């Protein structure tokens, strides 16, 4: 893509508040991302992600689909109240109930946005909507007009836009803008487009829709053919100025365009794509880790920008080149995505004040009680681990925050492991403030530990995922364990961290179980009507 292929005339007038070379980053991790099977998040987790997205400079946060469930509604409403700098957007189908519910959820935001959509492709209209094109066209006008009467900022999407007939696409886009849509989003819903074709589609809209200069053209690309980022960037070259994307490329099926790849491609190849985003790329690693930890979706090691190997150099030739000049094999610095070299923080002699300062530097601001608990655990860790790194502190504090207010709390674990079975676990928990203890056997120490939890807190949830990863290098590294449980179609993810893998495993299982209890309580009829 070259600078000369950008459509300076009309696109330049699109975003009143943004200069022509500015690409608006619309993050839909909390909506399309959450629609990935198994990626559901609770309210606290969504708030955590939203606040980080705001801090990193995302322009629009799509916080959920308010009519989908009470949980979604509540999450959008809370995020709308808390986020100040970014627009907070909710998704709504074309009907009145969806749009009004969406407005109810976002209206408390400083910058609320309603995002309404309807399918426009022949296939979707005939089989999914079972509506004639004229009726769909009327629904576009009615839905956008209704949304605009409620909210000054309305985005309209033509679902399956990339497979929509051009005449009909132009007609609906023109009408949506006339009805008041400020942003027109063209989704490649099924990830079918290829870059040249998708760019031509965007150019076609600029050429044929007479009022296109009154709206920002946005794109929303899925990754079924692995082309979501390439299609999004091609669209920007053709005049689009908003990209919808998600952290780690989370999303329906193969996911959406990955935000970190979009941001770093625009930053690194500014010579070919002279566009800027408002995202501070130094937050990328933190956001990736947070989303991965919360959803339990591991980032593949060779994933661009945020994979564990993205800045690793294994072969001798590469290492030699790197020592001579880092530019030989690195096109961007690890620091530019917030991947700082592991720094030795403190040892067992470090004091509370130094620990507090370190937490501040790492972006944590804990209250007195949480700080005291975290400091106690840090001292304990420093006693057991030779070197304590930034990553250790982050894992420890994340663990403390996640486990701080739970009904079931871990107290202690003793395990007998090894080749001379039976392997047993002696576990003590605090359940609703009451100490409980048990000793159980199992097929290996992890099984024994999980059996002990099941005995103390009987439940029928199935264990869908058990995963361990080392926070830092070395055999004394902390283990970070992820557990996914499923009960009655609802799945939850728990994490735990400790230098002892089995203690981390118990903590992760207990974390997931606590979330399940919260979920059960929220979906009980009495709680629903409260
Ligand atoms: O993929 C899609 O078409 C969507 C729309 C709702 C924007 O997610
Ligand atoms: Zn989508």
Short mmCIF file of C-alpha atoms and ligand atoms in Angstrom, two decimals:
data_model
loop_
_atom_site.label_atom_id
_atom_site.label_comp_id
_atom_site.label_asym_id
_atom_site.label_seq_id
_atom_site.Cartn_x
_atom_site.Cartn_y
_atom_site.Cartn_z
CA UNK A 1 0.00 0.00 0.00
CA UNK A 2 1.37 3.44 -0.75
CA UNK A 3 0.57 6.90 0.54
CA UNK A 4 -0.62 7.87 -2.92
CA UNK A 5 -3.38 5.29 -2.76
CA UNK A 6 -5.06 7.08 0.15
CA UNK A 7 -8.26 8.97 -0.63
CA UNK A 8 -7.37 12.38 0.66
CA UNK A 9 -10.34 14.37 -0.48
CA UNK A 10 -13.34 12.75 1.15
CA UNK A 11 -11.72 10.69 3.86
CA UNK A 12 -9.91 13.82 5.00
CA UNK A 13 -13.16 15.42 5.99
CA UNK A 14 -14.49 12.35 7.73
CA UNK A 15 -13.59 12.55 11.35
CA UNK A 16 -14.23 16.04 12.55
CA UNK A 17 -12.18 15.50 15.69
CA UNK A 18 -9.37 13.54 14.06
CA UNK A 19 -6.83 14.66 11.49
CA UNK A 20 -6.76 12.93 8.13
CA UNK A 21 -3.84 10.65 8.93
CA UNK A 22 -5.35 9.41 12.20
CA UNK A 23 -6.82 5.91 12.34
CA UNK A 24 -9.45 5.43 15.04
CA UNK A 25 -8.89 2.24 17.02
CA UNK A 26 -12.20 0.61 17.96
CA UNK A 27 -11.60 -2.27 20.33
CA UNK A 28 -14.20 -5.03 20.46
CA UNK A 29 -12.40 -7.49 22.77
CA UNK A 30 -15.28 -7.20 25.23
CA UNK A 31 -17.96 -7.84 22.58
CA UNK A 32 -16.78 -9.81 19.52
CA UNK A 33 -13.82 -11.13 21.54
CA UNK A 34 -16.10 -12.33 24.31
CA UNK A 35 -18.18 -14.19 21.71
CA UNK A 36 -15.28 -16.65 21.26
CA UNK A 37 -16.50 -19.92 22.74
CA UNK A 38 -15.06 -20.23 26.26
CA UNK A 39 -13.87 -16.62 26.50
CA UNK A 40 -16.62 -15.27 28.73
CA UNK A 41 -15.53 -12.75 31.36
CA UNK A 42 -17.15 -11.53 34.54
CA UNK A 43 -17.90 -7.92 35.41
CA UNK A 44 -14.68 -7.23 37.31
CA UNK A 45 -12.60 -8.73 34.53
CA UNK A 46 -14.35 -6.67 31.87
CA UNK A 47 -13.84 -3.51 33.90
CA UNK A 48 -10.15 -4.30 34.33
CA UNK A 49 -9.73 -4.73 30.58
CA UNK A 50 -11.77 -1.63 29.73
CA UNK A 51 -9.72 0.56 32.07
CA UNK A 52 -6.49 -0.72 30.57
CA UNK A 53 -7.80 -0.11 27.02
CA UNK A 54 -8.67 3.43 28.05
CA UNK A 55 -5.24 3.97 29.60
CA UNK A 56 -3.47 2.71 26.50
CA UNK A 57 -5.31 5.19 24.30
CA UNK A 58 -7.96 3.14 22.48
CA UNK A 59 -10.53 5.53 20.95
CA UNK A 60 -13.70 3.42 21.16
CA UNK A 61 -14.40 0.50 23.50
CA UNK A 62 -17.23 -1.78 22.43
CA UNK A 63 -18.16 -3.01 25.88
CA UNK A 64 -20.82 -5.58 25.00
CA UNK A 65 -24.20 -6.41 23.51
CA UNK A 66 -26.59 -5.05 26.17
CA UNK A 67 -29.72 -6.96 25.16
CA UNK A 68 -27.87 -10.29 25.07
CA UNK A 69 -28.04 -10.83 28.84
CA UNK A 70 -28.35 -8.99 32.13
CA UNK A 71 -24.63 -9.59 32.66
CA UNK A 72 -23.79 -7.93 29.35
CA UNK A 73 -26.07 -5.01 30.12
CA UNK A 74 -24.56 -4.49 33.57
CA UNK A 75 -21.01 -4.66 32.18
CA UNK A 76 -21.70 -2.06 29.48
CA UNK A 77 -23.41 0.22 31.99
CA UNK A 78 -20.59 0.00 34.54
CA UNK A 79 -17.89 0.53 31.91
CA UNK A 80 -19.84 3.48 30.54
CA UNK A 81 -19.79 5.06 34.01
CA UNK A 82 -16.08 4.44 34.61
CA UNK A 83 -14.40 5.19 31.29
CA UNK A 84 -13.88 8.88 30.63
CA UNK A 85 -11.39 9.28 27.79
CA UNK A 86 -12.67 6.73 25.26
CA UNK A 87 -16.10 6.41 23.65
CA UNK A 88 -18.09 3.53 25.13
CA UNK A 89 -20.16 1.65 22.64
CA UNK A 90 -22.85 -1.02 22.85
CA UNK A 91 -24.07 -3.27 20.06
CA UNK A 92 -27.73 -3.48 19.02
CA UNK A 93 -29.62 -5.27 16.27
CA UNK A 94 -32.01 -3.17 14.19
CA UNK A 95 -35.04 -3.54 16.48
CA UNK A 96 -36.41 -0.96 18.92
CA UNK A 97 -35.92 -3.16 22.01
CA UNK A 98 -32.22 -3.69 21.21
CA UNK A 99 -31.56 -0.04 20.54
CA UNK A 100 -33.39 1.24 23.62
CA UNK A 101 -31.67 -1.32 25.86
CA UNK A 102 -28.34 -0.32 24.36
CA UNK A 103 -28.98 3.35 25.04
CA UNK A 104 -29.99 2.55 28.61
CA UNK A 105 -26.59 0.88 29.05
CA UNK A 106 -24.35 3.50 27.40
CA UNK A 107 -26.12 6.75 28.27
CA UNK A 108 -24.04 7.30 31.41
CA UNK A 109 -20.83 7.53 29.36
CA UNK A 110 -19.00 10.78 28.67
CA UNK A 111 -18.93 9.68 25.01
CA UNK A 112 -21.70 7.15 24.40
CA UNK A 113 -22.08 5.34 21.08
CA UNK A 114 -24.83 3.05 19.77
CA UNK A 115 -23.62 0.54 17.19
CA UNK A 116 -26.54 -0.91 15.27
CA UNK A 117 -26.32 -3.49 12.51
CA UNK A 118 -28.30 -5.57 10.05
CA UNK A 119 -27.25 -8.06 7.37
CA UNK A 120 -27.21 -6.82 3.79
CA UNK A 121 -25.83 -9.73 1.74
CA UNK A 122 -28.28 -11.73 -0.43
CA UNK A 123 -27.45 -14.90 1.52
CA UNK A 124 -28.05 -13.37 4.94
CA UNK A 125 -31.17 -11.45 3.92
CA UNK A 126 -32.80 -14.51 2.35
CA UNK A 127 -31.86 -17.24 4.82
CA UNK A 128 -31.04 -15.53 8.10
CA UNK A 129 -33.35 -12.53 8.14
CA UNK A 130 -35.92 -13.87 5.67
CA UNK A 131 -36.51 -10.30 4.60
CA UNK A 132 -36.74 -8.65 1.20
CA UNK A 133 -34.02 -6.07 0.39
CA UNK A 134 -36.55 -3.19 0.50
CA UNK A 135 -37.59 -4.18 4.00
CA UNK A 136 -33.95 -4.36 5.08
CA UNK A 137 -33.35 -0.93 3.58
CA UNK A 138 -36.30 0.48 5.53
CA UNK A 139 -35.02 -1.19 8.71
CA UNK A 140 -31.68 0.58 8.22
CA UNK A 141 -33.40 3.96 8.06
CA UNK A 142 -35.68 3.23 11.00
CA UNK A 143 -32.97 1.78 13.25
CA UNK A 144 -30.41 4.50 12.61
CA UNK A 145 -33.06 7.25 13.01
CA UNK A 146 -34.22 5.77 16.31
CA UNK A 147 -30.65 5.42 17.58
CA UNK A 148 -29.82 8.97 16.49
CA UNK A 149 -32.83 10.33 18.39
CA UNK A 150 -31.33 8.83 21.51
CA UNK A 151 -27.58 9.21 21.02
CA UNK A 152 -25.48 11.74 19.10
CA UNK A 153 -22.91 9.15 18.08
CA UNK A 154 -24.31 6.28 16.00
CA UNK A 155 -22.41 3.64 14.08
CA UNK A 156 -24.12 1.48 11.49
CA UNK A 157 -22.79 -1.85 10.22
CA UNK A 158 -23.87 -3.85 7.20
CA UNK A 159 -23.27 -7.39 8.44
CA UNK A 160 -21.65 -9.57 5.73
CA UNK A 161 -20.84 -6.30 3.94
CA UNK A 162 -18.01 -7.82 1.90
CA UNK A 163 -20.50 -10.22 0.24
CA UNK A 164 -23.16 -7.58 -0.35
CA UNK A 165 -24.14 -6.48 -3.89
CA UNK A 166 -22.52 -3.12 -4.60
CA UNK A 167 -25.69 -1.28 -5.64
CA UNK A 168 -27.50 -2.36 -2.50
CA UNK A 169 -24.48 -1.58 -0.32
CA UNK A 170 -24.27 1.97 -1.73
CA UNK A 171 -28.00 2.47 -1.25
CA UNK A 172 -28.01 1.34 2.39
CA UNK A 173 -24.81 3.22 3.27
CA UNK A 174 -26.20 6.44 1.79
CA UNK A 175 -29.47 6.02 3.67
CA UNK A 176 -27.74 5.19 6.96
CA UNK A 177 -25.68 8.38 6.68
CA UNK A 178 -28.78 10.40 5.79
CA UNK A 179 -30.54 8.94 8.85
CA UNK A 180 -27.68 10.17 11.05
CA UNK A 181 -24.97 7.51 11.24
CA UNK A 182 -21.59 9.11 11.89
CA UNK A 183 -19.61 5.94 11.33
CA UNK A 184 -20.24 3.39 8.59
CA UNK A 185 -18.67 0.04 9.35
CA UNK A 186 -18.03 -2.46 6.57
CA UNK A 187 -17.53 -5.91 8.07
CA UNK A 188 -15.89 -8.84 6.37
CA UNK A 189 -18.03 -10.96 8.67
CA UNK A 190 -16.89 -14.36 7.45
CA UNK A 191 -13.27 -13.46 6.71
CA UNK A 192 -13.74 -14.14 3.00
CA UNK A 193 -12.21 -11.03 1.42
CA UNK A 194 -8.65 -10.68 0.14
CA UNK A 195 -6.78 -7.37 0.55
CA UNK A 196 -6.95 -6.01 -3.00
CA UNK A 197 -10.63 -6.85 -3.31
CA UNK A 198 -11.48 -5.36 0.09
CA UNK A 199 -9.58 -2.14 -0.67
CA UNK A 200 -11.47 -1.90 -3.99
CA UNK A 201 -14.76 -2.25 -2.10
CA UNK A 202 -13.87 0.68 0.16
CA UNK A 203 -12.75 2.76 -2.85
CA UNK A 204 -16.01 1.92 -4.58
CA UNK A 205 -17.94 3.37 -1.63
CA UNK A 206 -15.89 6.58 -1.74
CA UNK A 207 -16.53 6.85 -5.47
CA UNK A 208 -20.22 6.08 -5.50
CA UNK A 209 -21.87 7.15 -2.21
CA UNK A 210 -22.54 10.89 -2.54
CA UNK A 211 -22.62 11.71 1.19
CA UNK A 212 -19.72 9.42 2.22
CA UNK A 213 -17.73 12.45 3.41
CA UNK A 214 -20.25 12.92 6.24
CA UNK A 215 -19.16 9.70 7.97
CA UNK A 216 -16.06 7.87 9.09
CA UNK A 217 -15.61 4.66 7.14
CA UNK A 218 -14.71 1.77 9.40
CA UNK A 219 -13.76 -1.85 8.78
CA UNK A 220 -14.27 -4.97 10.85
CA UNK A 221 -12.38 -7.96 9.49
CA UNK A 222 -12.52 -11.57 10.62
CA UNK A 223 -9.55 -13.85 10.31
CA UNK A 224 -10.93 -17.04 8.75
CA UNK A 225 -8.26 -16.95 6.02
CA UNK A 226 -5.66 -15.29 8.22
CA UNK A 227 -6.15 -12.00 6.34
CA UNK A 228 -7.93 -9.83 8.91
CA UNK A 229 -5.01 -7.49 9.56
CA UNK A 230 -3.97 -7.33 5.89
CA UNK A 231 -7.55 -6.53 4.83
CA UNK A 232 -7.89 -3.85 7.52
CA UNK A 233 -4.65 -2.14 6.47
CA UNK A 234 -5.59 -2.35 2.79
CA UNK A 235 -8.88 -0.66 3.66
CA UNK A 236 -7.04 2.17 5.43
CA UNK A 237 -5.00 2.68 2.25
CA UNK A 238 -8.31 3.04 0.43
CA UNK A 239 -9.68 5.67 2.82
CA UNK A 240 -11.07 3.85 5.87
CA UNK A 241 -10.21 5.64 9.11
CA UNK A 242 -11.51 3.31 11.80
CA UNK A 243 -10.34 -0.24 12.39
CA UNK A 244 -12.26 -2.62 14.61
CA UNK A 245 -9.97 -5.07 16.31
CA UNK A 246 -9.33 -7.08 19.47
CA UNK A 247 -6.44 -7.76 21.83
CA UNK A 248 -4.65 -10.97 20.76
CA UNK A 249 -7.04 -11.20 17.78
CA UNK A 250 -9.76 -12.74 19.96
CA UNK A 251 -13.20 -13.06 18.34
CA UNK A 252 -15.77 -15.29 16.67
CA UNK A 253 -14.26 -18.43 15.05
CA UNK A 254 -10.70 -17.54 13.91
CA UNK A 255 -11.03 -14.14 15.54
CA UNK A 256 -10.81 -10.50 14.52
CA UNK A 257 -7.90 -8.35 13.37
CA UNK A 258 -5.35 -8.25 16.21
CA UNK A 259 -5.02 -4.77 17.69
CA UNK A 260 -1.34 -5.17 18.51
CA UNK A 261 -0.56 -6.12 14.91
CA UNK A 262 -2.51 -3.18 13.49
CA UNK A 263 -0.88 -0.68 15.85
CA UNK A 264 2.65 -1.98 15.34
CA UNK A 265 2.29 -2.34 11.56
CA UNK A 266 1.19 1.29 11.29
CA UNK A 267 3.96 2.40 13.62
CA UNK A 268 6.78 0.31 12.13
CA UNK A 269 5.88 0.84 8.47
CA UNK A 270 4.91 4.49 8.70
CA UNK A 271 7.00 4.99 5.54
CA UNK A 272 4.44 2.96 3.55
CA UNK A 273 1.34 3.64 5.66
CA UNK A 274 1.58 7.24 6.92
CA UNK A 275 -1.16 6.95 9.54
CA UNK A 276 -1.12 7.24 13.31
CA UNK A 277 -3.21 5.75 16.09
CA UNK A 278 -3.72 7.10 19.59
CA UNK A 279 -2.54 3.84 21.15
CA UNK A 280 0.55 3.88 23.34
CA UNK A 281 2.23 0.71 22.08
CA UNK A 282 4.16 0.27 25.34
CA UNK A 283 0.92 -1.10 26.85
CA UNK A 284 0.59 -3.88 24.29
CA UNK A 285 2.30 -6.66 26.24
CA UNK A 286 0.38 -5.82 29.41
CA UNK A 287 -2.95 -5.84 27.56
CA UNK A 288 -2.12 -9.11 25.83
CA UNK A 289 -1.20 -10.80 29.10
CA UNK A 290 -4.25 -9.47 30.90
CA UNK A 291 -6.65 -10.70 28.20
CA UNK A 292 -4.88 -14.04 27.98
CA UNK A 293 -4.94 -14.54 31.75
CA UNK A 294 -8.60 -13.57 32.05
CA UNK A 295 -9.89 -15.65 29.14
CA UNK A 296 -7.48 -18.58 29.49
CA UNK A 297 -6.73 -18.22 25.76
CA UNK A 298 -3.01 -18.82 25.51
CA UNK A 299 -1.06 -16.75 23.00
CA UNK A 300 0.79 -19.01 20.58
CA UNK A 301 4.59 -18.64 21.03
CA UNK A 302 5.16 -17.51 17.44
CA UNK A 303 2.28 -15.01 17.39
CA UNK A 304 3.31 -11.67 15.88
CA UNK A 305 4.12 -8.90 18.40
CA UNK A 306 2.98 -10.66 21.60
CA UNK A 307 4.09 -14.30 21.23
CA UNK A 308 6.77 -15.46 23.66
CA UNK A 309 9.18 -15.93 20.74
CA UNK A 310 8.38 -12.66 18.95
CA UNK A 311 11.62 -11.12 20.22
CA UNK A 312 13.61 -14.30 20.94
CA UNK A 313 16.69 -15.16 18.92
CA UNK A 314 17.64 -18.80 19.06
CA UNK A 315 20.01 -19.59 16.19
CA UNK A 316 23.69 -18.79 16.53
CA UNK A 317 23.73 -16.73 13.33
CA UNK A 318 20.85 -14.57 14.53
CA UNK A 319 22.34 -14.15 18.00
CA UNK A 320 25.65 -13.12 16.46
CA UNK A 321 23.87 -10.59 14.24
CA UNK A 322 21.92 -9.21 17.19
CA UNK A 323 25.07 -8.71 19.22
CA UNK A 324 26.60 -6.72 16.36
CA UNK A 325 23.49 -4.64 15.63
CA UNK A 326 19.96 -5.28 16.91
CA UNK A 327 18.53 -4.02 13.61
CA UNK A 328 19.87 -7.12 11.85
CA UNK A 329 16.96 -9.25 13.06
CA UNK A 330 14.66 -6.88 14.94
CA UNK A 331 12.35 -4.48 13.10
CA UNK A 332 10.95 -3.06 16.32
CA UNK A 333 12.29 -3.00 19.84
CA UNK A 334 10.86 -5.18 22.61
CA UNK A 335 10.56 -1.99 24.66
CA UNK A 336 8.23 -0.45 22.06
CA UNK A 337 5.60 -3.08 22.92
CA UNK A 338 6.29 -2.85 26.65
CA UNK A 339 8.44 -5.96 26.82
CA UNK A 340 11.16 -4.81 29.16
CA UNK A 341 14.17 -6.91 29.87
CA UNK A 342 13.59 -8.89 33.06
CA UNK A 343 14.90 -6.69 35.79
CA UNK A 344 16.00 -7.93 39.11
CA UNK A 345 13.82 -6.17 41.58
CA UNK A 346 14.47 -6.85 45.18
CA UNK A 347 15.50 -9.54 47.53
CA UNK A 348 14.36 -10.59 50.96
CA UNK A 349 15.91 -7.51 52.56
CA UNK A 350 13.80 -5.08 50.58
CA UNK A 351 11.45 -3.04 52.69
CA UNK A 352 7.74 -2.25 52.45
CA UNK A 353 8.39 1.21 51.03
CA UNK A 354 10.61 -0.08 48.22
CA UNK A 355 8.00 -2.73 47.46
CA UNK A 356 5.27 -0.09 47.29
CA UNK A 357 7.41 2.02 44.93
CA UNK A 358 7.99 -1.01 42.72
CA UNK A 359 4.27 -1.71 42.55
CA UNK A 360 3.64 1.88 41.52
CA UNK A 361 6.22 1.56 38.76
CA UNK A 362 4.45 -1.60 37.57
CA UNK A 363 1.09 0.18 37.51
CA UNK A 364 -0.48 -1.16 40.71
CA UNK A 365 -2.05 1.07 43.32
CA UNK A 366 -3.14 -1.17 46.20
CA UNK A 367 -5.04 -0.23 49.32
CA UNK A 368 -3.37 -0.78 52.71
CA UNK A 369 -4.79 -4.26 53.36
CA UNK A 370 -4.05 -5.58 49.88
CA UNK A 371 -0.57 -4.03 50.06
CA UNK A 372 0.14 -5.74 53.38
CA UNK A 373 -1.01 -9.11 52.02
CA UNK A 374 1.00 -8.69 48.81
CA UNK A 375 4.08 -7.65 50.81
CA UNK A 376 3.77 -10.71 53.03
CA UNK A 377 3.62 -12.93 49.96
CA UNK A 378 6.54 -11.09 48.37
CA UNK A 379 8.67 -11.74 51.48
CA UNK A 380 7.68 -15.37 51.40
CA UNK A 381 8.56 -15.57 47.70
CA UNK A 382 11.92 -13.85 48.24
CA UNK A 383 12.72 -16.44 50.89
CA UNK A 384 12.04 -19.27 48.48
CA UNK A 385 13.28 -17.82 45.19
CA UNK A 386 16.82 -16.58 44.58
CA UNK A 387 15.95 -13.75 42.21
CA UNK A 388 12.64 -11.90 42.14
CA UNK A 389 11.81 -10.26 38.80
CA UNK A 390 9.18 -7.76 37.71
CA UNK A 391 7.16 -10.62 36.20
CA UNK A 392 7.14 -12.39 39.59
CA UNK A 393 5.75 -9.30 41.28
CA UNK A 394 3.06 -8.88 38.60
CA UNK A 395 2.02 -12.54 38.90
CA UNK A 396 1.95 -12.34 42.67
CA UNK A 397 -0.10 -9.14 42.82
CA UNK A 398 -2.51 -10.27 40.10
CA UNK A 399 -3.00 -13.44 42.10
CA UNK A 400 -3.60 -11.46 45.31
CA UNK A 401 -6.12 -9.13 43.63
CA UNK A 402 -7.99 -12.04 42.07
CA UNK A 403 -8.18 -14.07 45.24
CA UNK A 404 -8.67 -11.28 47.76
CA UNK A 405 -12.46 -11.38 48.19
CA UNK A 406 -13.31 -14.99 47.50
CA UNK A 407 -15.73 -17.19 49.47
CA UNK A 408 -13.35 -20.14 49.28
CA UNK A 409 -9.79 -19.28 50.30
CA UNK A 410 -6.66 -21.38 50.10
CA UNK A 411 -4.92 -21.94 53.44
CA UNK A 412 -2.36 -24.73 53.02
CA UNK A 413 -1.46 -27.80 50.98
CA UNK A 414 0.81 -30.75 51.67
CA UNK A 415 1.35 -33.30 48.92
CA UNK A 416 2.93 -36.72 48.71
CA UNK A 417 4.16 -37.28 45.14
CA UNK A 418 6.62 -39.57 43.39
CA UNK A 419 6.75 -43.04 41.84
CA UNK A 420 5.82 -44.93 45.01
CA UNK A 421 2.09 -44.07 45.09
CA UNK A 422 -0.48 -43.52 46.32
CA UNK A 423 -0.13 -39.79 45.75
CA UNK A 424 -2.07 -37.84 48.33
CA UNK A 425 -2.99 -34.26 49.10
CA UNK A 426 -3.73 -32.76 52.50
CA UNK A 427 -5.60 -29.53 51.91
CA UNK A 428 -6.90 -26.81 54.19
CA UNK A 429 -9.39 -24.24 52.93
CA UNK A 430 -11.41 -21.48 54.50
CA UNK A 431 -14.98 -21.82 53.19
CA UNK A 432 -17.22 -18.85 54.05
CA UNK A 433 -14.90 -18.10 56.97
CA UNK A 434 -14.92 -21.69 58.34
CA UNK A 435 -11.67 -23.70 58.27
CA UNK A 436 -12.00 -27.11 56.55
CA UNK A 437 -9.35 -29.81 56.15
CA UNK A 438 -9.14 -33.11 54.27
CA UNK A 439 -6.67 -35.72 53.01
CA UNK A 440 -7.38 -37.49 49.70
CA UNK A 441 -5.61 -39.71 47.18
CA UNK A 442 -5.50 -39.43 43.39
CA UNK A 443 -3.78 -40.45 40.19
CA UNK A 444 -0.87 -38.12 40.71
CA UNK A 445 -0.51 -35.06 42.94
CA UNK A 446 -2.63 -32.73 40.79
CA UNK A 447 -5.51 -35.20 40.71
CA UNK A 448 -5.20 -35.71 44.47
CA UNK A 449 -5.25 -31.93 45.04
CA UNK A 450 -8.31 -31.41 42.84
CA UNK A 451 -10.06 -34.38 44.50
CA UNK A 452 -9.46 -32.72 47.87
CA UNK A 453 -11.10 -29.51 46.63
CA UNK A 454 -14.06 -31.51 45.27
CA UNK A 455 -14.48 -33.22 48.65
CA UNK A 456 -14.42 -29.98 50.59
CA UNK A 457 -16.61 -28.07 48.13
CA UNK A 458 -18.84 -30.64 46.36
CA UNK A 459 -19.75 -29.63 42.79
CA UNK A 460 -20.37 -31.20 39.40
CA UNK A 461 -18.35 -28.86 37.21
CA UNK A 462 -16.15 -30.53 34.56
CA UNK A 463 -12.48 -29.65 34.26
CA UNK A 464 -12.03 -28.52 30.63
CA UNK A 465 -8.51 -27.13 30.77
CA UNK A 466 -5.48 -27.41 33.03
CA UNK A 467 -2.44 -25.50 31.89
CA UNK A 468 0.86 -24.51 33.49
CA UNK A 469 3.39 -21.94 32.39
CA UNK A 470 6.54 -20.60 34.00
CA UNK A 471 6.51 -16.88 34.76
CA UNK A 472 10.30 -16.55 34.38
CA UNK A 473 13.22 -18.83 33.51
CA UNK A 474 14.84 -21.22 36.01
CA UNK A 475 13.69 -24.20 38.00
CA UNK A 476 12.68 -21.94 40.89
CA UNK A 477 10.37 -19.91 38.61
CA UNK A 478 6.81 -19.26 39.71
CA UNK A 479 4.22 -21.42 37.99
CA UNK A 480 1.15 -19.69 36.61
CA UNK A 481 -1.69 -22.17 36.31
CA UNK A 482 -4.92 -21.73 34.34
CA UNK A 483 -7.99 -23.88 34.96
CA UNK A 484 -11.26 -23.83 33.01
CA UNK A 485 -14.40 -25.35 34.58
CA UNK A 486 -17.76 -25.87 32.95
CA UNK A 487 -21.12 -26.34 34.63
CA UNK A 488 -24.51 -26.30 32.92
CA UNK A 489 -23.11 -24.74 29.75
CA UNK A 490 -21.35 -21.95 31.64
CA UNK A 491 -17.58 -21.90 31.69
CA UNK A 492 -15.21 -19.99 33.95
CA UNK A 493 -11.46 -19.55 34.00
CA UNK A 494 -9.29 -19.39 37.12
CA UNK A 495 -5.62 -18.54 37.61
CA UNK A 496 -3.15 -19.12 40.38
CA UNK A 497 0.56 -18.38 40.77
CA UNK A 498 3.16 -19.78 43.16
CA UNK A 499 6.69 -21.20 43.10
CA UNK A 500 5.07 -24.52 43.98
CA UNK A 501 3.17 -25.76 40.91
CA UNK A 502 0.71 -27.73 43.04
CA UNK A 503 -0.12 -24.75 45.25
CA UNK A 504 -0.60 -22.67 42.06
CA UNK A 505 -2.86 -25.45 40.71
CA UNK A 506 -4.98 -25.47 43.86
CA UNK A 507 -5.24 -21.67 43.79
CA UNK A 508 -6.29 -21.69 40.12
CA UNK A 509 -8.97 -24.35 40.68
CA UNK A 510 -10.30 -22.49 43.73
CA UNK A 511 -10.33 -19.23 41.77
CA UNK A 512 -12.42 -20.86 39.02
CA UNK A 513 -14.75 -22.39 41.58
CA UNK A 514 -15.30 -19.02 43.26
CA UNK A 515 -16.24 -17.56 39.90
CA UNK A 516 -18.65 -20.39 39.32
CA UNK A 517 -20.32 -19.71 42.68
CA UNK A 518 -20.69 -16.04 41.72
CA UNK A 519 -22.11 -17.02 38.35
CA UNK A 520 -24.55 -19.45 39.93
CA UNK A 521 -25.75 -16.81 42.39
CA UNK A 522 -26.21 -14.25 39.61
CA UNK A 523 -28.24 -16.55 37.41
CA UNK A 524 -30.44 -17.87 40.22
CA UNK A 525 -34.02 -16.56 39.63
CA UNK A 526 -34.01 -14.48 42.82
CA UNK A 527 -30.79 -12.77 41.89
CA UNK A 528 -31.98 -12.13 38.32
CA UNK A 529 -35.00 -10.20 39.49
CA UNK A 530 -33.12 -8.23 42.14
O1 LIG B 1 -18.64 -9.65 12.17
C1 LIG B 1 -19.59 -8.84 12.12
O2 LIG B 1 -20.20 -8.61 11.08
C2 LIG B 1 -19.94 -8.18 13.36
C3 LIG B 1 -20.91 -7.04 13.25
C4 LIG B 1 -21.91 -7.07 14.33
C5 LIG B 1 -20.15 -5.75 13.23
O3 LIG B 1 -19.42 -8.49 14.41
ZN1 LIG B 2 -17.52 -9.62 14.04
#
